[in-house]
Amino acid sequence: MAPGSPLFSITDPLQLDPEWTCGVPLLAFEEALEQSVFRSGLTRSDWLKRLAHQLHRPRLLPLLWLLPKGWKLAPADLPQRVQSLGGLVERELLTPALLGAVADGLPHLLPEENGAIGRWRGAPEVNLPTSLEQLLRLDPALSDPAEANGDSADAGHLSGGLIWHNIGLNHEQSAGERQRNALTARVLNRLSANGLGGVPWQIDGASSCRSWFEQLQQSGWMLRAQLRASVASFGLGASLPRSGQPTPGWSQVPLALPIRTGLLGDDGQEIQSLLPHSCLELEWRKGEDLLRLQYYQGTEGLCGWEALNDLHRPWQNDRDNGTIRYLGEPFEGERLLDVMDLCELVALIHNQESEDDGLWLGGYGALGFCIDSSAVLQQALDGRCDLFPCLLGGIWRERLLHRARRLEQQLNPQHELQHRALQRYCQAITALPHDGFCFGETRRDAQRRLKTCQPQSSPFRLAQQALLL
């Protein structure tokens, strides 16, 4: 890109392309803030002080990061436990180098959580289904009381009408199907936790994900997994009631987390980007039955499986319009069994490391973000990495490798598949790039990965421009 091009000239990182359409009305975040202040009759300063009082809810913490310049919350107005974090992001976007520091600081800002092993294995008093038949017995037509009540109750919490939910959007699956997804994720995590030792838990007589999936494949289930990336918002959404319309409705406010990349563009300016969320998406299909799960190192407090029950946001996570970027070839057949072996192993190593070191949120940040867990899987199985930024730090790589080597000594020499997964993991941890500081050849590869994991279609100008790198 020639110097002087407009590629990196965006001053509002969440600027939207008005020509991008998705079937629901979209409103840029900064414009939504302006309208909300105007409707409230407050000054911007007083409106922000009201917003600051809502930050006792942890799910709203990303707002500290994504508020535009001129709207930053003054640290003195924030709850005391997040004042340090507020000071860090008051004036500038975060860089990959600073993301690790933020992750290290979070344990001092938020309450302690339960250990990763307990979350991964699940409570012993909870009875999980011991057969696929029992698992599928959950009625997919169950209603969701939360859906019936709606989220509009939050609308009065902040003057001006801007609320931190997406009102008027739907999930792709019913409430019952989403509950079944969540239960299936717990089953896979419990199977994986057999690696901790003791009497193995079983479903349909299988004590590992591989052995159970072999049965499922033989009985006609179509099982398919693929790595994916999409624009991250940590589940945070926003919407604003439309005014002056013949019928009531909501404008959806697309949110994302912008970062400085630490990479220099051809125009001599630092490239900005939107932070991706990444996971291994797992889909099960047979007849009318459909289950969707995701695997990643997450803020839920463990490395493992979770339900893929996201609210359908067509600007962020639509499978058909290019807002999700799928990476590499799908994992099917024997390759799927290989990735399940690796997922079990990674979860065992990471959750044990988190437990023994007392890491906050199951090691999220310290043991990598969701991007890193996906990058480990891709590097281990395909010998390459297409994700940016990778931030698993050197000392944590050493600790994870040390734990992996100790685990290798405990494995039965006859378990060739486990040894193969362990070798792949160690090679991946060693070869994985680190994007805290990139220059020279590493800069060129980082720029390639940045482009590869951005959405192919997006209303965000910043994501559109990343494709031109």
PDB file of N, CA and C in Angstrom, residues 14 58-63 65-66 166 230-238 253-258 274-278 310-311 313 315-317 364 370 460:
ATOM      1  N   LEU A  14     -14.168   2.121  15.571  1.00  0.00           N
ATOM      2  CA  LEU A  14     -15.421   1.378  15.397  1.00  0.00           C
ATOM      3  C   LEU A  14     -16.319   2.033  14.356  1.00  0.00           C
ATOM      4  N   PRO A  58     -18.919  -7.281  36.171  1.00  0.00           N
ATOM      5  CA  PRO A  58     -17.703  -7.633  35.420  1.00  0.00           C
ATOM      6  C   PRO A  58     -17.905  -7.692  33.919  1.00  0.00           C
ATOM      7  N   ARG A  59     -19.106  -8.059  33.453  1.00  0.00           N
ATOM      8  CA  ARG A  59     -19.292  -8.205  32.010  1.00  0.00           C
ATOM      9  C   ARG A  59     -19.193  -6.875  31.277  1.00  0.00           C
ATOM     10  N   LEU A  60     -19.306  -5.753  32.012  1.00  0.00           N
ATOM     11  CA  LEU A  60     -19.216  -4.439  31.381  1.00  0.00           C
ATOM     12  C   LEU A  60     -17.789  -3.897  31.345  1.00  0.00           C
ATOM     13  N   LEU A  61     -16.826  -4.607  31.942  1.00  0.00           N
ATOM     14  CA  LEU A  61     -15.453  -4.107  31.971  1.00  0.00           C
ATOM     15  C   LEU A  61     -14.865  -3.809  30.594  1.00  0.00           C
ATOM     16  N   PRO A  62     -15.208  -4.579  29.527  1.00  0.00           N
ATOM     17  CA  PRO A  62     -14.662  -4.219  28.209  1.00  0.00           C
ATOM     18  C   PRO A  62     -14.974  -2.801  27.774  1.00  0.00           C
ATOM     19  N   LEU A  63     -16.001  -2.164  28.373  1.00  0.00           N
ATOM     20  CA  LEU A  63     -16.309  -0.784  28.004  1.00  0.00           C
ATOM     21  C   LEU A  63     -15.131   0.146  28.280  1.00  0.00           C
ATOM     22  N   TRP A  65     -12.252  -0.358  27.587  1.00  0.00           N
ATOM     23  CA  TRP A  65     -11.346  -0.509  26.469  1.00  0.00           C
ATOM     24  C   TRP A  65     -11.894   0.130  25.204  1.00  0.00           C
ATOM     25  N   LEU A  66     -13.184  -0.076  24.950  1.00  0.00           N
ATOM     26  CA  LEU A  66     -13.695   0.260  23.615  1.00  0.00           C
ATOM     27  C   LEU A  66     -14.356   1.629  23.521  1.00  0.00           C
ATOM     28  N   ASN A 166     -28.402  -6.617  23.156  1.00  0.00           N
ATOM     29  CA  ASN A 166     -28.968  -6.482  21.810  1.00  0.00           C
ATOM     30  C   ASN A 166     -30.425  -6.906  21.860  1.00  0.00           C
ATOM     31  N   SER A 230     -13.589 -14.565  14.669  1.00  0.00           N
ATOM     32  CA  SER A 230     -14.588 -13.525  14.438  1.00  0.00           C
ATOM     33  C   SER A 230     -14.225 -12.334  15.308  1.00  0.00           C
ATOM     34  N   VAL A 231     -14.872 -11.219  15.095  1.00  0.00           N
ATOM     35  CA  VAL A 231     -14.573 -10.013  15.870  1.00  0.00           C
ATOM     36  C   VAL A 231     -15.027 -10.220  17.313  1.00  0.00           C
ATOM     37  N   ALA A 232     -14.143  -9.976  18.253  1.00  0.00           N
ATOM     38  CA  ALA A 232     -14.430 -10.212  19.669  1.00  0.00           C
ATOM     39  C   ALA A 232     -15.178  -9.029  20.275  1.00  0.00           C
ATOM     40  N   SER A 233     -16.145  -9.340  21.140  1.00  0.00           N
ATOM     41  CA  SER A 233     -16.773  -8.307  21.964  1.00  0.00           C
ATOM     42  C   SER A 233     -16.990  -8.811  23.392  1.00  0.00           C
ATOM     43  N   PHE A 234     -16.439  -9.998  23.712  1.00  0.00           N
ATOM     44  CA  PHE A 234     -16.587 -10.619  25.028  1.00  0.00           C
ATOM     45  C   PHE A 234     -18.061 -10.715  25.426  1.00  0.00           C
ATOM     46  N   GLY A 235     -18.917 -10.981  24.436  1.00  0.00           N
ATOM     47  CA  GLY A 235     -20.339 -11.150  24.699  1.00  0.00           C
ATOM     48  C   GLY A 235     -21.094  -9.850  24.901  1.00  0.00           C
ATOM     49  N   LEU A 236     -20.396  -8.737  24.898  1.00  0.00           N
ATOM     50  CA  LEU A 236     -21.031  -7.453  25.160  1.00  0.00           C
ATOM     51  C   LEU A 236     -21.770  -6.953  23.920  1.00  0.00           C
ATOM     52  N   GLY A 237     -22.990  -6.515  24.110  1.00  0.00           N
ATOM     53  CA  GLY A 237     -23.774  -5.936  23.026  1.00  0.00           C
ATOM     54  C   GLY A 237     -24.404  -4.634  23.481  1.00  0.00           C
ATOM     55  N   ALA A 238     -24.967  -3.885  22.545  1.00  0.00           N
ATOM     56  CA  ALA A 238     -25.637  -2.627  22.887  1.00  0.00           C
ATOM     57  C   ALA A 238     -26.713  -2.349  21.854  1.00  0.00           C
ATOM     58  N   VAL A 253     -26.064  -1.738  17.983  1.00  0.00           N
ATOM     59  CA  VAL A 253     -24.794  -1.008  18.041  1.00  0.00           C
ATOM     60  C   VAL A 253     -23.654  -2.029  18.012  1.00  0.00           C
ATOM     61  N   PRO A 254     -23.020  -2.248  16.860  1.00  0.00           N
ATOM     62  CA  PRO A 254     -21.922  -3.219  16.792  1.00  0.00           C
ATOM     63  C   PRO A 254     -20.746  -2.784  17.674  1.00  0.00           C
ATOM     64  N   LEU A 255     -20.264  -3.715  18.482  1.00  0.00           N
ATOM     65  CA  LEU A 255     -19.142  -3.454  19.375  1.00  0.00           C
ATOM     66  C   LEU A 255     -17.980  -4.373  19.030  1.00  0.00           C
ATOM     67  N   ALA A 256     -16.798  -3.893  19.262  1.00  0.00           N
ATOM     68  CA  ALA A 256     -15.584  -4.671  19.028  1.00  0.00           C
ATOM     69  C   ALA A 256     -14.484  -4.066  19.878  1.00  0.00           C
ATOM     70  N   LEU A 257     -13.379  -4.781  20.019  1.00  0.00           N
ATOM     71  CA  LEU A 257     -12.280  -4.297  20.844  1.00  0.00           C
ATOM     72  C   LEU A 257     -11.095  -3.940  19.957  1.00  0.00           C
ATOM     73  N   PRO A 258     -10.872  -2.644  19.704  1.00  0.00           N
ATOM     74  CA  PRO A 258      -9.763  -2.228  18.838  1.00  0.00           C
ATOM     75  C   PRO A 258      -8.431  -2.297  19.569  1.00  0.00           C
ATOM     76  N   LEU A 274      -8.951  -5.004  14.933  1.00  0.00           N
ATOM     77  CA  LEU A 274      -9.961  -5.449  15.879  1.00  0.00           C
ATOM     78  C   LEU A 274      -9.550  -6.812  16.423  1.00  0.00           C
ATOM     79  N   LEU A 275      -9.602  -6.958  17.730  1.00  0.00           N
ATOM     80  CA  LEU A 275      -9.184  -8.206  18.370  1.00  0.00           C
ATOM     81  C   LEU A 275     -10.131  -9.338  17.979  1.00  0.00           C
ATOM     82  N   PRO A 276      -9.587 -10.470  17.507  1.00  0.00           N
ATOM     83  CA  PRO A 276     -10.473 -11.607  17.176  1.00  0.00           C
ATOM     84  C   PRO A 276     -10.827 -12.439  18.410  1.00  0.00           C
ATOM     85  N   HIS A 277     -11.960 -13.089  18.334  1.00  0.00           N
ATOM     86  CA  HIS A 277     -12.249 -14.237  19.194  1.00  0.00           C
ATOM     87  C   HIS A 277     -12.038 -15.478  18.344  1.00  0.00           C
ATOM     88  N   SER A 278     -11.403 -16.491  18.906  1.00  0.00           N
ATOM     89  CA  SER A 278     -11.147 -17.708  18.140  1.00  0.00           C
ATOM     90  C   SER A 278     -11.475 -18.930  18.980  1.00  0.00           C
ATOM     91  N   ASP A 310     -24.094 -18.464  21.056  1.00  0.00           N
ATOM     92  CA  ASP A 310     -24.054 -17.018  20.899  1.00  0.00           C
ATOM     93  C   ASP A 310     -25.360 -16.475  20.333  1.00  0.00           C
ATOM     94  N   LEU A 311     -25.743 -15.297  20.814  1.00  0.00           N
ATOM     95  CA  LEU A 311     -26.826 -14.569  20.177  1.00  0.00           C
ATOM     96  C   LEU A 311     -26.420 -14.278  18.739  1.00  0.00           C
ATOM     97  N   ARG A 313     -25.659 -12.298  15.986  1.00  0.00           N
ATOM     98  CA  ARG A 313     -25.371 -10.914  15.612  1.00  0.00           C
ATOM     99  C   ARG A 313     -24.852 -10.939  14.176  1.00  0.00           C
ATOM    100  N   TRP A 315     -23.634  -8.942  12.165  1.00  0.00           N
ATOM    101  CA  TRP A 315     -22.410  -8.192  11.845  1.00  0.00           C
ATOM    102  C   TRP A 315     -21.170  -8.838  12.461  1.00  0.00           C
ATOM    103  N   GLN A 316     -21.370  -9.939  13.209  1.00  0.00           N
ATOM    104  CA  GLN A 316     -20.259 -10.502  13.968  1.00  0.00           C
ATOM    105  C   GLN A 316     -20.101 -12.004  13.812  1.00  0.00           C
ATOM    106  N   ASN A 317     -21.186 -12.772  13.816  1.00  0.00           N
ATOM    107  CA  ASN A 317     -21.044 -14.231  13.910  1.00  0.00           C
ATOM    108  C   ASN A 317     -22.009 -14.996  13.014  1.00  0.00           C
ATOM    109  N   TYR A 364      -6.666 -17.771  32.238  1.00  0.00           N
ATOM    110  CA  TYR A 364      -6.952 -16.925  31.079  1.00  0.00           C
ATOM    111  C   TYR A 364      -5.985 -15.738  31.055  1.00  0.00           C
ATOM    112  N   CYS A 370      -8.057 -16.955  24.119  1.00  0.00           N
ATOM    113  CA  CYS A 370      -8.712 -17.901  23.220  1.00  0.00           C
ATOM    114  C   CYS A 370      -7.933 -18.034  21.910  1.00  0.00           C
ATOM    115  N   PHE A 460     -17.332  -3.024   9.946  1.00  0.00           N
ATOM    116  CA  PHE A 460     -16.273  -2.209  10.536  1.00  0.00           C
ATOM    117  C   PHE A 460     -15.247  -1.835   9.463  1.00  0.00           C
TER     118      PHE A 460
END
